[in-house]
PDB file of C-alpha atoms in Angstrom:
ATOM      1  CA  PRO A 754      47.816  82.844  31.350  1.00  0.00           C
ATOM      2  CA  SER A 755      47.295  79.375  30.394  1.00  0.00           C
ATOM      3  CA  GLU A 756      44.560  77.104  31.379  1.00  0.00           C
ATOM      4  CA  LEU A 757      46.902  75.441  33.968  1.00  0.00           C
ATOM      5  CA  GLU A 758      47.492  78.951  35.613  1.00  0.00           C
ATOM      6  CA  GLU A 759      43.841  79.760  35.576  1.00  0.00           C
ATOM      7  CA  SER A 760      43.142  76.485  37.289  1.00  0.00           C
ATOM      8  CA  LEU A 761      45.721  76.903  39.941  1.00  0.00           C
ATOM      9  CA  LEU A 762      44.451  80.520  40.627  1.00  0.00           C
ATOM     10  CA  VAL A 763      40.927  79.328  41.653  1.00  0.00           C
ATOM     11  CA  LEU A 764      42.197  76.480  43.664  1.00  0.00           C
ATOM     12  CA  PRO A 765      41.583  77.128  47.482  1.00  0.00           C
ATOM     13  CA  LEU A 766      44.544  77.003  49.732  1.00  0.00           C
ATOM     14  CA  HIS A 767      43.773  73.792  51.424  1.00  0.00           C
ATOM     15  CA  TYR A 768      43.743  72.176  47.934  1.00  0.00           C
ATOM     16  CA  VAL A 769      47.155  74.114  47.265  1.00  0.00           C
ATOM     17  CA  VAL A 770      48.769  72.243  50.358  1.00  0.00           C
ATOM     18  CA  ASP A 771      47.619  68.766  49.060  1.00  0.00           C
ATOM     19  CA  LEU A 772      48.744  69.647  45.490  1.00  0.00           C
ATOM     20  CA  LEU A 773      52.368  70.624  46.804  1.00  0.00           C
ATOM     21  CA  LYS A 774      52.564  67.309  48.727  1.00  0.00           C
ATOM     22  CA  LEU A 775      51.501  65.397  45.533  1.00  0.00           C
ATOM     23  CA  CYS A 776      54.095  67.042  43.546  1.00  0.00           C
ATOM     24  CA  ASP A 777      56.504  66.365  46.161  1.00  0.00           C
ATOM     25  CA  GLU A 778      55.656  62.602  45.734  1.00  0.00           C
ATOM     26  CA  TRP A 779      55.644  62.777  41.943  1.00  0.00           C
ATOM     27  CA  LEU A 780      59.085  64.618  41.824  1.00  0.00           C
ATOM     28  CA  SER A 781      60.456  61.604  43.937  1.00  0.00           C
ATOM     29  CA  SER A 782      59.178  59.252  41.447  1.00  0.00           C
ATOM     30  CA  ARG A 783      60.406  61.349  38.600  1.00  0.00           C
ATOM     31  CA  ARG A 784      56.778  61.467  37.032  1.00  0.00           C
ATOM     32  CA  ASP A 785      55.625  64.476  35.038  1.00  0.00           C
ATOM     33  CA  VAL A 786      58.706  66.788  36.181  1.00  0.00           C
ATOM     34  CA  GLU A 787      57.869  69.537  33.844  1.00  0.00           C
ATOM     35  CA  LEU A 788      54.313  69.890  34.877  1.00  0.00           C
ATOM     36  CA  CYS A 789      55.072  69.455  38.670  1.00  0.00           C
ATOM     37  CA  CYS A 790      57.772  72.191  38.538  1.00  0.00           C
ATOM     38  CA  ARG A 791      55.402  74.630  36.766  1.00  0.00           C
ATOM     39  CA  CYS A 792      52.631  73.878  39.237  1.00  0.00           C
ATOM     40  CA  VAL A 793      55.045  74.438  42.179  1.00  0.00           C
ATOM     41  CA  PHE A 794      56.816  77.495  40.901  1.00  0.00           C
ATOM     42  CA  PHE A 795      53.338  79.088  39.812  1.00  0.00           C
ATOM     43  CA  LEU A 796      51.791  78.241  43.330  1.00  0.00           C
ATOM     44  CA  LEU A 797      54.832  79.640  45.188  1.00  0.00           C
ATOM     45  CA  ARG A 798      54.689  82.760  43.300  1.00  0.00           C
ATOM     46  CA  VAL A 799      50.765  83.340  43.872  1.00  0.00           C
ATOM     47  CA  HIS A 800      50.425  81.976  47.413  1.00  0.00           C
ATOM     48  CA  HIS A 801      53.950  82.562  48.852  1.00  0.00           C
ATOM     49  CA  ASN A 802      52.750  84.540  51.829  1.00  0.00           C
ATOM     50  CA  GLN A 803      50.234  81.755  52.853  1.00  0.00           C
ATOM     51  CA  ILE A 804      52.498  79.134  52.330  1.00  0.00           C
ATOM     52  CA  VAL A 805      55.531  80.484  54.368  1.00  0.00           C
ATOM     53  CA  ALA A 806      53.018  81.284  57.267  1.00  0.00           C
ATOM     54  CA  ASN A 807      51.947  77.497  57.317  1.00  0.00           C
ATOM     55  CA  LYS A 808      54.366  75.482  59.537  1.00  0.00           C
ATOM     56  CA  VAL A 809      53.068  72.147  58.085  1.00  0.00           C
ATOM     57  CA  LEU A 810      54.361  73.075  54.559  1.00  0.00           C
ATOM     58  CA  VAL A 811      57.974  74.269  55.845  1.00  0.00           C
ATOM     59  CA  THR A 812      59.284  70.711  55.482  1.00  0.00           C
ATOM     60  CA  VAL A 813      57.446  70.231  52.135  1.00  0.00           C
ATOM     61  CA  ILE A 814      58.849  73.157  50.672  1.00  0.00           C
ATOM     62  CA  GLU A 815      62.323  72.218  51.788  1.00  0.00           C
ATOM     63  CA  ASP A 816      61.905  68.853  50.287  1.00  0.00           C
ATOM     64  CA  LEU A 817      60.547  70.572  47.031  1.00  0.00           C
ATOM     65  CA  ASN A 818      63.537  72.884  47.024  1.00  0.00           C
ATOM     66  CA  ARG A 819      65.818  69.944  47.106  1.00  0.00           C
ATOM     67  CA  LYS A 820      64.036  67.674  44.782  1.00  0.00           C
ATOM     68  CA  THR A 821      63.268  70.232  42.049  1.00  0.00           C
ATOM     69  CA  ARG A 822      66.900  71.425  41.795  1.00  0.00           C
ATOM     70  CA  ASP A 823      67.948  67.601  41.538  1.00  0.00           C
ATOM     71  CA  VAL A 824      65.416  66.590  39.066  1.00  0.00           C
ATOM     72  CA  ILE A 825      65.635  69.625  36.985  1.00  0.00           C
ATOM     73  CA  ARG A 826      69.596  68.848  36.913  1.00  0.00           C
ATOM     74  CA  GLU A 827      68.849  65.337  35.848  1.00  0.00           C
ATOM     75  CA  VAL A 828      66.518  66.490  33.075  1.00  0.00           C
ATOM     76  CA  LYS A 829      68.956  69.132  31.780  1.00  0.00           C
ATOM     77  CA  ASP A 830      71.748  66.389  31.593  1.00  0.00           C
ATOM     78  CA  MET A 831      69.412  64.250  29.716  1.00  0.00           C
ATOM     79  CA  VAL A 832      68.428  66.968  27.281  1.00  0.00           C
ATOM     80  CA  GLY A 833      72.190  67.844  26.785  1.00  0.00           C
ATOM     81  CA  PHE A 834      73.025  64.196  26.187  1.00  0.00           C
ATOM     82  CA  ASN A 835      70.213  64.011  23.831  1.00  0.00           C
ATOM     83  CA  MET A 836      71.159  67.026  21.839  1.00  0.00           C
ATOM     84  CA  ALA A 837      74.733  65.708  21.470  1.00  0.00           C
ATOM     85  CA  ALA A 838      73.423  62.436  20.196  1.00  0.00           C
ATOM     86  CA  LEU A 839      71.394  64.262  17.563  1.00  0.00           C
ATOM     87  CA  LYS A 840      74.286  66.385  16.558  1.00  0.00           C
ATOM     88  CA  PHE A 841      76.125  63.236  15.774  1.00  0.00           C
ATOM     89  CA  LEU A 842      73.502  61.623  13.883  1.00  0.00           C
ATOM     90  CA  GLN A 843      73.045  64.774  11.854  1.00  0.00           C
ATOM     91  CA  LEU A 844      76.733  64.706  11.235  1.00  0.00           C
ATOM     92  CA  ASP A 845      76.452  60.952  10.231  1.00  0.00           C
ATOM     93  CA  CYS A 846      73.499  61.503   7.961  1.00  0.00           C
ATOM     94  CA  GLN A 847      75.549  64.230   6.281  1.00  0.00           C
ATOM     95  CA  GLU A 848      78.407  62.395   5.697  1.00  0.00           C
ATOM     96  CA  SER A 849      76.556  59.501   4.294  1.00  0.00           C
ATOM     97  CA  SER A 850      74.155  61.569   2.094  1.00  0.00           C
ATOM     98  CA  GLU A 851      77.266  63.199   0.500  1.00  0.00           C
ATOM     99  CA  SER A 852      78.716  59.736  -0.403  1.00  0.00           C
ATOM    100  CA  PHE A 853      75.275  58.735  -1.680  1.00  0.00           C
ATOM    101  CA  PHE A 854      75.162  61.730  -3.974  1.00  0.00           C
ATOM    102  CA  SER A 855      78.613  61.491  -5.080  1.00  0.00           C
ATOM    103  CA  ASP A 856      78.030  57.834  -6.170  1.00  0.00           C
ATOM    104  CA  PHE A 857      74.722  58.693  -7.751  1.00  0.00           C
ATOM    105  CA  SER A 858      76.402  61.626  -9.527  1.00  0.00           C
ATOM    106  CA  GLY A 859      78.956  59.329 -11.117  1.00  0.00           C
ATOM    107  CA  LYS A 860      76.164  57.031 -12.353  1.00  0.00           C
ATOM    108  CA  ILE A 861      74.247  59.751 -13.772  1.00  0.00           C
ATOM    109  CA  LYS A 862      77.518  60.850 -15.834  1.00  0.00           C
ATOM    110  CA  ASP A 863      78.055  57.457 -17.072  1.00  0.00           C
ATOM    111  CA  ILE A 864      74.279  57.114 -18.188  1.00  0.00           C
ATOM    112  CA  ARG A 865      74.787  60.534 -20.092  1.00  0.00           C
ATOM    113  CA  LYS A 866      78.069  59.404 -21.753  1.00  0.00           C
ATOM    114  CA  GLU A 867      76.410  56.239 -22.957  1.00  0.00           C
ATOM    115  CA  LYS A 868      73.466  58.089 -24.334  1.00  0.00           C
ATOM    116  CA  GLU A 869      75.541  60.608 -26.116  1.00  0.00           C
ATOM    117  CA  SER A 870      77.799  57.836 -27.739  1.00  0.00           C
ATOM    118  CA  SER A 871      74.568  55.974 -28.950  1.00  0.00           C
ATOM    119  CA  PHE A 872      73.303  59.170 -30.255  1.00  0.00           C
ATOM    120  CA  LYS A 873      76.522  59.795 -32.118  1.00  0.00           C
ATOM    121  CA  ASN A 874      76.525  56.389 -33.662  1.00  0.00           C
ATOM    122  CA  GLY A 875      73.049  56.797 -35.177  1.00  0.00           C
ATOM    123  CA  GLY A 876      70.494  55.990 -32.318  1.00  0.00           C
ATOM    124  CA  MET A 877      67.413  57.859 -32.424  1.00  0.00           C
ATOM    125  CA  SER A 878      67.105  58.913 -28.713  1.00  0.00           C
ATOM    126  CA  CYS A 879      67.637  62.658 -27.734  1.00  0.00           C
ATOM    127  CA  VAL A 880      69.025  63.074 -24.425  1.00  0.00           C
ATOM    128  CA  VAL A 881      68.387  66.212 -22.295  1.00  0.00           C
ATOM    129  CA  GLY A 882      69.924  66.116 -18.892  1.00  0.00           C
ATOM    130  CA  ILE A 883      69.337  62.624 -17.766  1.00  0.00           C
ATOM    131  CA  PHE A 884      65.973  62.316 -19.407  1.00  0.00           C
ATOM    132  CA  GLU A 885      65.353  60.324 -22.479  1.00  0.00           C
ATOM    133  CA  PHE A 886      62.998  61.420 -25.024  1.00  0.00           C
TER     134      PHE A 886
END
């Protein structure tokens, strides 16, 4: 288990109630969504019987149920949008790099031709690839 889960395991039940209420407020303000969801899900899994028996927490759990669904849907949409944008940028970079390298390869061919013609005309340089010795 992670350190978060170990810390939540040793938390007394009255602090669990306070933490669930805090997570409800944080989810309302869209703060630390992933952390809140991890805490809520773990606490519900561990303390399910005590939480369900506590009548004070029934409204908090109902609010958490609704808010976690809404917030997770928003985060999922945001991640999907960001993934689509990254794919678009990747394709754009691939297209621009192909044109860059095609322009560069044409310049290399021109340089090689110039060097070879100067060598044939009595020049003293030796051309290997694109490097001059």
